[in-house]
Amino acid sequence: MKTNKEAIAALIDALDEQFPNAYCELEYSKDYELAIAVMLSAQTTDAKVNSVTRILFKKYPNLLAFSEANFLNIEEIIRPLGLSKAKAKNIIGIATKLINDYDGKLPSDKEELQKLPGIGNKSAGVIRAEVFKIPDLPVDTHILRIAQRLNLANENDTPLEVENKLKKLIPEDRWIKSHHQIIHFGRYFCTAKKPNCENCKIRAFCKESRVGN
């Protein structure tokens, strides 16, 4: 019987071979820009977010500009991402709160990050790992799907439950790297609709493999 530890070991080996240099694909040049980009990425793709933030960050070059921005102007720019009203409100809210409560600096504490509008546990984990290099393993839809396919999580597990399970299986010094690698694996190889099962080296551990193990 295959164990979770065996599945994780096989997954790590496969990821190191296929995606040794995986990284965060959201584009940003300032810490707070990542927070905004992560918030905007809800229910859309990083590629779409980047296409919007290239315009957004040029038009509003600092926190003060965002805090004083016209709501409708921001909403128009980010409309292609969906949920534009809520996200526009969050952008202005993030900028305002950072200026008023954090002296314009992004906090590194996870609880403090979650006080920013639109930033939940997953987003806070992404920010901590990417900006501050604090070990974390936030779970997005790709990681959730891979964990379930490899029987590392149950179908009804929440993202936070999956995060806690993976953190017990994956060494802490690999959390950030594994986070990026599993996202790439799910985004470009083990996709939701057409996973590349035939060329997958860990299909023996997958309950949804579409070829013989």
PDB file of C-alpha atoms in Angstrom:
ATOM      1  CA  MET A   1       0.000   0.000   0.000  1.00  0.00           C
ATOM      2  CA  LYS A   2       1.406   3.377  -1.048  1.00  0.00           C
ATOM      3  CA  THR A   3       1.816   5.874   1.789  1.00  0.00           C
ATOM      4  CA  ASN A   4       1.547   9.654   1.877  1.00  0.00           C
ATOM      5  CA  LYS A   5       5.260   9.909   2.619  1.00  0.00           C
ATOM      6  CA  GLU A   6       6.042   7.873  -0.492  1.00  0.00           C
ATOM      7  CA  ALA A   7       3.711  10.043  -2.553  1.00  0.00           C
ATOM      8  CA  ILE A   8       5.326  13.254  -1.265  1.00  0.00           C
ATOM      9  CA  ALA A   9       8.831  11.921  -1.929  1.00  0.00           C
ATOM     10  CA  ALA A  10       7.853  10.982  -5.481  1.00  0.00           C
ATOM     11  CA  LEU A  11       6.134  14.335  -5.990  1.00  0.00           C
ATOM     12  CA  ILE A  12       9.155  16.312  -4.777  1.00  0.00           C
ATOM     13  CA  ASP A  13      11.476  14.358  -7.083  1.00  0.00           C
ATOM     14  CA  ALA A  14       9.175  14.927 -10.050  1.00  0.00           C
ATOM     15  CA  LEU A  15       8.802  18.627  -9.278  1.00  0.00           C
ATOM     16  CA  ASP A  16      12.550  19.151  -8.920  1.00  0.00           C
ATOM     17  CA  GLU A  17      13.011  17.563 -12.329  1.00  0.00           C
ATOM     18  CA  GLN A  18      10.159  19.303 -14.152  1.00  0.00           C
ATOM     19  CA  PHE A  19       9.987  22.698 -12.449  1.00  0.00           C
ATOM     20  CA  PRO A  20      13.292  23.315 -10.635  1.00  0.00           C
ATOM     21  CA  ASN A  21      13.024  27.094 -10.958  1.00  0.00           C
ATOM     22  CA  ALA A  22       9.300  27.686 -10.367  1.00  0.00           C
ATOM     23  CA  TYR A  23       8.479  31.163  -9.135  1.00  0.00           C
ATOM     24  CA  CYS A  24       5.616  33.548  -8.437  1.00  0.00           C
ATOM     25  CA  GLU A  25       4.254  34.654 -11.809  1.00  0.00           C
ATOM     26  CA  LEU A  26       2.518  37.778 -10.559  1.00  0.00           C
ATOM     27  CA  GLU A  27       4.421  40.876 -11.685  1.00  0.00           C
ATOM     28  CA  TYR A  28       5.297  43.586  -9.155  1.00  0.00           C
ATOM     29  CA  SER A  29       8.129  45.945  -8.263  1.00  0.00           C
ATOM     30  CA  LYS A  30       6.978  47.131  -4.832  1.00  0.00           C
ATOM     31  CA  ASP A  31       5.881  45.050  -1.858  1.00  0.00           C
ATOM     32  CA  TYR A  32       2.397  46.533  -1.674  1.00  0.00           C
ATOM     33  CA  GLU A  33       1.925  45.885  -5.401  1.00  0.00           C
ATOM     34  CA  LEU A  34       2.161  42.160  -4.715  1.00  0.00           C
ATOM     35  CA  ALA A  35      -0.538  42.453  -2.057  1.00  0.00           C
ATOM     36  CA  ILE A  36      -2.800  44.169  -4.578  1.00  0.00           C
ATOM     37  CA  ALA A  37      -1.955  41.650  -7.307  1.00  0.00           C
ATOM     38  CA  VAL A  38      -2.620  38.687  -5.020  1.00  0.00           C
ATOM     39  CA  MET A  39      -5.963  40.152  -4.008  1.00  0.00           C
ATOM     40  CA  LEU A  40      -6.858  40.737  -7.669  1.00  0.00           C
ATOM     41  CA  SER A  41      -5.981  37.139  -8.579  1.00  0.00           C
ATOM     42  CA  ALA A  42      -9.099  35.747  -6.873  1.00  0.00           C
ATOM     43  CA  GLN A  43     -11.145  33.753  -9.405  1.00  0.00           C
ATOM     44  CA  THR A  44      -8.927  34.695 -12.340  1.00  0.00           C
ATOM     45  CA  THR A  45      -5.476  33.905 -13.753  1.00  0.00           C
ATOM     46  CA  ASP A  46      -2.092  35.426 -13.015  1.00  0.00           C
ATOM     47  CA  ALA A  47      -1.709  36.248 -16.712  1.00  0.00           C
ATOM     48  CA  LYS A  48      -4.906  38.308 -16.705  1.00  0.00           C
ATOM     49  CA  VAL A  49      -3.883  40.043 -13.479  1.00  0.00           C
ATOM     50  CA  ASN A  50      -0.513  40.981 -14.990  1.00  0.00           C
ATOM     51  CA  SER A  51      -2.163  42.445 -18.081  1.00  0.00           C
ATOM     52  CA  VAL A  52      -4.241  44.693 -15.810  1.00  0.00           C
ATOM     53  CA  THR A  53      -1.617  45.640 -13.222  1.00  0.00           C
ATOM     54  CA  ARG A  54       0.790  46.812 -15.928  1.00  0.00           C
ATOM     55  CA  ILE A  55      -1.745  49.569 -16.572  1.00  0.00           C
ATOM     56  CA  LEU A  56      -2.852  49.989 -12.968  1.00  0.00           C
ATOM     57  CA  PHE A  57       0.588  50.349 -11.380  1.00  0.00           C
ATOM     58  CA  LYS A  58       1.688  52.826 -14.046  1.00  0.00           C
ATOM     59  CA  LYS A  59      -1.380  55.022 -13.541  1.00  0.00           C
ATOM     60  CA  TYR A  60      -1.121  54.881  -9.738  1.00  0.00           C
ATOM     61  CA  PRO A  61       2.619  54.838  -8.899  1.00  0.00           C
ATOM     62  CA  ASN A  62       2.365  54.918  -5.095  1.00  0.00           C
ATOM     63  CA  LEU A  63       0.090  54.230  -2.134  1.00  0.00           C
ATOM     64  CA  LEU A  64      -1.063  57.814  -1.848  1.00  0.00           C
ATOM     65  CA  ALA A  65      -2.210  57.800  -5.471  1.00  0.00           C
ATOM     66  CA  PHE A  66      -4.208  54.631  -4.819  1.00  0.00           C
ATOM     67  CA  SER A  67      -5.719  55.967  -1.601  1.00  0.00           C
ATOM     68  CA  GLU A  68      -6.902  59.100  -3.397  1.00  0.00           C
ATOM     69  CA  ALA A  69      -7.980  57.327  -6.583  1.00  0.00           C
ATOM     70  CA  ASN A  70     -11.429  57.601  -8.092  1.00  0.00           C
ATOM     71  CA  PHE A  71     -13.277  54.350  -7.456  1.00  0.00           C
ATOM     72  CA  LEU A  72     -14.868  54.238 -10.910  1.00  0.00           C
ATOM     73  CA  ASN A  73     -11.550  54.775 -12.669  1.00  0.00           C
ATOM     74  CA  ILE A  74      -9.969  51.834 -10.864  1.00  0.00           C
ATOM     75  CA  GLU A  75     -13.021  49.672 -11.427  1.00  0.00           C
ATOM     76  CA  GLU A  76     -12.865  50.348 -15.160  1.00  0.00           C
ATOM     77  CA  ILE A  77      -9.229  49.257 -15.366  1.00  0.00           C
ATOM     78  CA  ILE A  78      -9.727  46.020 -13.429  1.00  0.00           C
ATOM     79  CA  ARG A  79     -13.140  45.085 -14.886  1.00  0.00           C
ATOM     80  CA  PRO A  80     -11.656  42.280 -17.084  1.00  0.00           C
ATOM     81  CA  LEU A  81     -10.739  40.387 -13.902  1.00  0.00           C
ATOM     82  CA  GLY A  82     -14.288  40.101 -12.587  1.00  0.00           C
ATOM     83  CA  LEU A  83     -15.595  41.140  -9.157  1.00  0.00           C
ATOM     84  CA  SER A  84     -14.436  44.622 -10.124  1.00  0.00           C
ATOM     85  CA  LYS A  85     -16.529  46.570  -7.615  1.00  0.00           C
ATOM     86  CA  ALA A  86     -15.299  44.596  -4.617  1.00  0.00           C
ATOM     87  CA  LYS A  87     -11.716  44.516  -5.879  1.00  0.00           C
ATOM     88  CA  ALA A  88     -11.636  48.251  -6.601  1.00  0.00           C
ATOM     89  CA  LYS A  89     -12.870  48.918  -3.078  1.00  0.00           C
ATOM     90  CA  ASN A  90     -10.196  46.584  -1.702  1.00  0.00           C
ATOM     91  CA  ILE A  91      -7.409  48.316  -3.645  1.00  0.00           C
ATOM     92  CA  ILE A  92      -8.287  51.698  -2.188  1.00  0.00           C
ATOM     93  CA  GLY A  93      -8.798  50.085   1.215  1.00  0.00           C
ATOM     94  CA  ILE A  94      -5.409  48.351   1.178  1.00  0.00           C
ATOM     95  CA  ALA A  95      -3.614  51.570   0.280  1.00  0.00           C
ATOM     96  CA  THR A  96      -5.494  53.606   2.877  1.00  0.00           C
ATOM     97  CA  LYS A  97      -4.927  51.075   5.667  1.00  0.00           C
ATOM     98  CA  LEU A  98      -1.227  50.700   4.885  1.00  0.00           C
ATOM     99  CA  ILE A  99      -0.791  54.473   5.047  1.00  0.00           C
ATOM    100  CA  ASN A 100      -2.897  55.001   8.178  1.00  0.00           C
ATOM    101  CA  ASP A 101      -2.014  51.922  10.231  1.00  0.00           C
ATOM    102  CA  TYR A 102       1.357  50.653   8.990  1.00  0.00           C
ATOM    103  CA  ASP A 103       3.312  53.779   8.023  1.00  0.00           C
ATOM    104  CA  GLY A 104       3.034  52.755   4.381  1.00  0.00           C
ATOM    105  CA  LYS A 105       4.874  49.482   4.922  1.00  0.00           C
ATOM    106  CA  LEU A 106       3.521  46.003   4.330  1.00  0.00           C
ATOM    107  CA  PRO A 107       3.407  44.023   7.618  1.00  0.00           C
ATOM    108  CA  SER A 108       4.991  40.581   7.752  1.00  0.00           C
ATOM    109  CA  ASP A 109       2.748  39.191  10.490  1.00  0.00           C
ATOM    110  CA  LYS A 110       0.073  36.886   9.070  1.00  0.00           C
ATOM    111  CA  GLU A 111      -2.712  38.163  11.299  1.00  0.00           C
ATOM    112  CA  GLU A 112      -1.854  41.768  10.456  1.00  0.00           C
ATOM    113  CA  LEU A 113      -1.820  41.005   6.746  1.00  0.00           C
ATOM    114  CA  GLN A 114      -5.301  39.539   7.023  1.00  0.00           C
ATOM    115  CA  LYS A 115      -6.554  42.870   8.342  1.00  0.00           C
ATOM    116  CA  LEU A 116      -5.985  44.307   4.861  1.00  0.00           C
ATOM    117  CA  PRO A 117      -9.158  44.357   2.720  1.00  0.00           C
ATOM    118  CA  GLY A 118      -9.461  41.270   0.534  1.00  0.00           C
ATOM    119  CA  ILE A 119      -6.478  39.479   2.076  1.00  0.00           C
ATOM    120  CA  GLY A 120      -7.282  36.089   3.605  1.00  0.00           C
ATOM    121  CA  ASN A 121      -5.134  33.242   4.900  1.00  0.00           C
ATOM    122  CA  LYS A 122      -3.979  32.065   1.470  1.00  0.00           C
ATOM    123  CA  SER A 123      -3.130  35.549   0.226  1.00  0.00           C
ATOM    124  CA  ALA A 124      -1.301  36.380   3.455  1.00  0.00           C
ATOM    125  CA  GLY A 125       0.733  33.202   3.088  1.00  0.00           C
ATOM    126  CA  VAL A 126       1.685  34.102  -0.476  1.00  0.00           C
ATOM    127  CA  ILE A 127       2.795  37.582   0.592  1.00  0.00           C
ATOM    128  CA  ARG A 128       4.834  36.296   3.533  1.00  0.00           C
ATOM    129  CA  ALA A 129       6.582  33.688   1.409  1.00  0.00           C
ATOM    130  CA  GLU A 130       7.242  35.917  -1.590  1.00  0.00           C
ATOM    131  CA  VAL A 131       8.084  39.257   0.036  1.00  0.00           C
ATOM    132  CA  PHE A 132       9.517  38.239   3.399  1.00  0.00           C
ATOM    133  CA  LYS A 133      10.747  34.711   2.568  1.00  0.00           C
ATOM    134  CA  ILE A 134       8.938  33.382   5.641  1.00  0.00           C
ATOM    135  CA  PRO A 135       8.218  29.655   5.167  1.00  0.00           C
ATOM    136  CA  ASP A 136       4.594  29.089   4.249  1.00  0.00           C
ATOM    137  CA  LEU A 137       2.622  26.818   1.958  1.00  0.00           C
ATOM    138  CA  PRO A 138      -0.632  28.531   0.973  1.00  0.00           C
ATOM    139  CA  VAL A 139      -3.061  26.362  -0.957  1.00  0.00           C
ATOM    140  CA  ASP A 140      -4.695  27.574  -4.158  1.00  0.00           C
ATOM    141  CA  THR A 141      -6.979  25.654  -6.539  1.00  0.00           C
ATOM    142  CA  HIS A 142      -4.034  23.941  -8.262  1.00  0.00           C
ATOM    143  CA  ILE A 143      -2.459  22.698  -5.034  1.00  0.00           C
ATOM    144  CA  LEU A 144      -5.864  21.623  -3.733  1.00  0.00           C
ATOM    145  CA  ARG A 145      -6.504  19.576  -6.873  1.00  0.00           C
ATOM    146  CA  ILE A 146      -3.069  17.911  -6.843  1.00  0.00           C
ATOM    147  CA  ALA A 147      -3.317  17.044  -3.143  1.00  0.00           C
ATOM    148  CA  GLN A 148      -6.710  15.437  -3.692  1.00  0.00           C
ATOM    149  CA  ARG A 149      -5.581  13.494  -6.755  1.00  0.00           C
ATOM    150  CA  LEU A 150      -2.621  12.103  -4.827  1.00  0.00           C
ATOM    151  CA  ASN A 151      -4.823  11.150  -1.866  1.00  0.00           C
ATOM    152  CA  LEU A 152      -2.976  13.635   0.329  1.00  0.00           C
ATOM    153  CA  ALA A 153      -6.257  15.364   1.129  1.00  0.00           C
ATOM    154  CA  ASN A 154      -9.939  14.519   1.234  1.00  0.00           C
ATOM    155  CA  GLU A 155     -12.442  15.857  -1.284  1.00  0.00           C
ATOM    156  CA  ASN A 156     -14.213  17.910   1.385  1.00  0.00           C
ATOM    157  CA  ASP A 157     -11.056  19.352   2.994  1.00  0.00           C
ATOM    158  CA  THR A 158     -10.833  23.128   3.116  1.00  0.00           C
ATOM    159  CA  PRO A 159      -7.729  24.837   1.677  1.00  0.00           C
ATOM    160  CA  LEU A 160      -6.531  25.523   5.231  1.00  0.00           C
ATOM    161  CA  GLU A 161      -6.933  21.854   6.174  1.00  0.00           C
ATOM    162  CA  VAL A 162      -4.967  20.844   3.085  1.00  0.00           C
ATOM    163  CA  GLU A 163      -2.296  23.412   3.936  1.00  0.00           C
ATOM    164  CA  ASN A 164      -1.889  21.949   7.412  1.00  0.00           C
ATOM    165  CA  LYS A 165      -1.687  18.404   6.044  1.00  0.00           C
ATOM    166  CA  LEU A 166       0.959  19.303   3.464  1.00  0.00           C
ATOM    167  CA  LYS A 167       3.006  21.200   6.039  1.00  0.00           C
ATOM    168  CA  LYS A 168       3.246  18.016   8.092  1.00  0.00           C
ATOM    169  CA  LEU A 169       4.457  16.025   5.074  1.00  0.00           C
ATOM    170  CA  ILE A 170       6.784  18.498   3.369  1.00  0.00           C
ATOM    171  CA  PRO A 171       9.924  19.765   5.157  1.00  0.00           C
ATOM    172  CA  GLU A 172       9.570  23.384   6.225  1.00  0.00           C
ATOM    173  CA  ASP A 173      12.654  24.465   4.279  1.00  0.00           C
ATOM    174  CA  ARG A 174      10.863  23.340   1.115  1.00  0.00           C
ATOM    175  CA  TRP A 175       7.470  24.976   1.732  1.00  0.00           C
ATOM    176  CA  ILE A 176       8.039  28.049  -0.444  1.00  0.00           C
ATOM    177  CA  LYS A 177       9.688  26.114  -3.262  1.00  0.00           C
ATOM    178  CA  SER A 178       7.078  23.359  -3.180  1.00  0.00           C
ATOM    179  CA  HIS A 179       4.286  25.939  -3.197  1.00  0.00           C
ATOM    180  CA  HIS A 180       5.527  27.384  -6.493  1.00  0.00           C
ATOM    181  CA  GLN A 181       6.388  23.991  -7.970  1.00  0.00           C
ATOM    182  CA  ILE A 182       3.009  22.384  -7.279  1.00  0.00           C
ATOM    183  CA  ILE A 183       1.238  25.421  -8.735  1.00  0.00           C
ATOM    184  CA  HIS A 184       3.314  25.100 -11.918  1.00  0.00           C
ATOM    185  CA  PHE A 185       2.661  21.361 -11.986  1.00  0.00           C
ATOM    186  CA  GLY A 186      -1.071  21.945 -11.758  1.00  0.00           C
ATOM    187  CA  ARG A 187      -1.097  24.921 -14.109  1.00  0.00           C
ATOM    188  CA  TYR A 188       1.026  23.464 -16.902  1.00  0.00           C
ATOM    189  CA  PHE A 189       1.095  19.663 -16.523  1.00  0.00           C
ATOM    190  CA  CYS A 190      -1.546  18.124 -14.270  1.00  0.00           C
ATOM    191  CA  THR A 191      -4.297  20.422 -15.468  1.00  0.00           C
ATOM    192  CA  ALA A 192      -7.910  20.216 -14.346  1.00  0.00           C
ATOM    193  CA  LYS A 193      -9.440  19.019 -17.626  1.00  0.00           C
ATOM    194  CA  LYS A 194      -6.565  17.457 -19.562  1.00  0.00           C
ATOM    195  CA  PRO A 195      -3.863  16.190 -17.204  1.00  0.00           C
ATOM    196  CA  ASN A 196      -0.780  14.768 -18.897  1.00  0.00           C
ATOM    197  CA  CYS A 197      -1.188  11.372 -17.257  1.00  0.00           C
ATOM    198  CA  GLU A 198       0.694   9.466 -19.955  1.00  0.00           C
ATOM    199  CA  ASN A 199       3.940  11.320 -19.232  1.00  0.00           C
ATOM    200  CA  CYS A 200       3.468  11.697 -15.479  1.00  0.00           C
ATOM    201  CA  LYS A 201       6.095  10.070 -13.270  1.00  0.00           C
ATOM    202  CA  ILE A 202       3.854  10.002 -10.199  1.00  0.00           C
ATOM    203  CA  ARG A 203       0.718   8.561 -11.771  1.00  0.00           C
ATOM    204  CA  ALA A 204       1.097   5.440  -9.621  1.00  0.00           C
ATOM    205  CA  PHE A 205       0.021   7.574  -6.668  1.00  0.00           C
ATOM    206  CA  CYS A 206      -2.852   9.287  -8.484  1.00  0.00           C
ATOM    207  CA  LYS A 207      -6.424   8.119  -8.018  1.00  0.00           C
ATOM    208  CA  GLU A 208      -7.471   9.824 -11.262  1.00  0.00           C
ATOM    209  CA  SER A 209      -4.702   8.535 -13.527  1.00  0.00           C
ATOM    210  CA  ARG A 210      -6.066   7.944 -17.014  1.00  0.00           C
ATOM    211  CA  VAL A 211      -3.479   5.372 -17.975  1.00  0.00           C
ATOM    212  CA  GLY A 212      -2.545   2.082 -16.342  1.00  0.00           C
ATOM    213  CA  ASN A 213      -0.284   2.393 -13.314  1.00  0.00           C
TER     214      ASN A 213
END
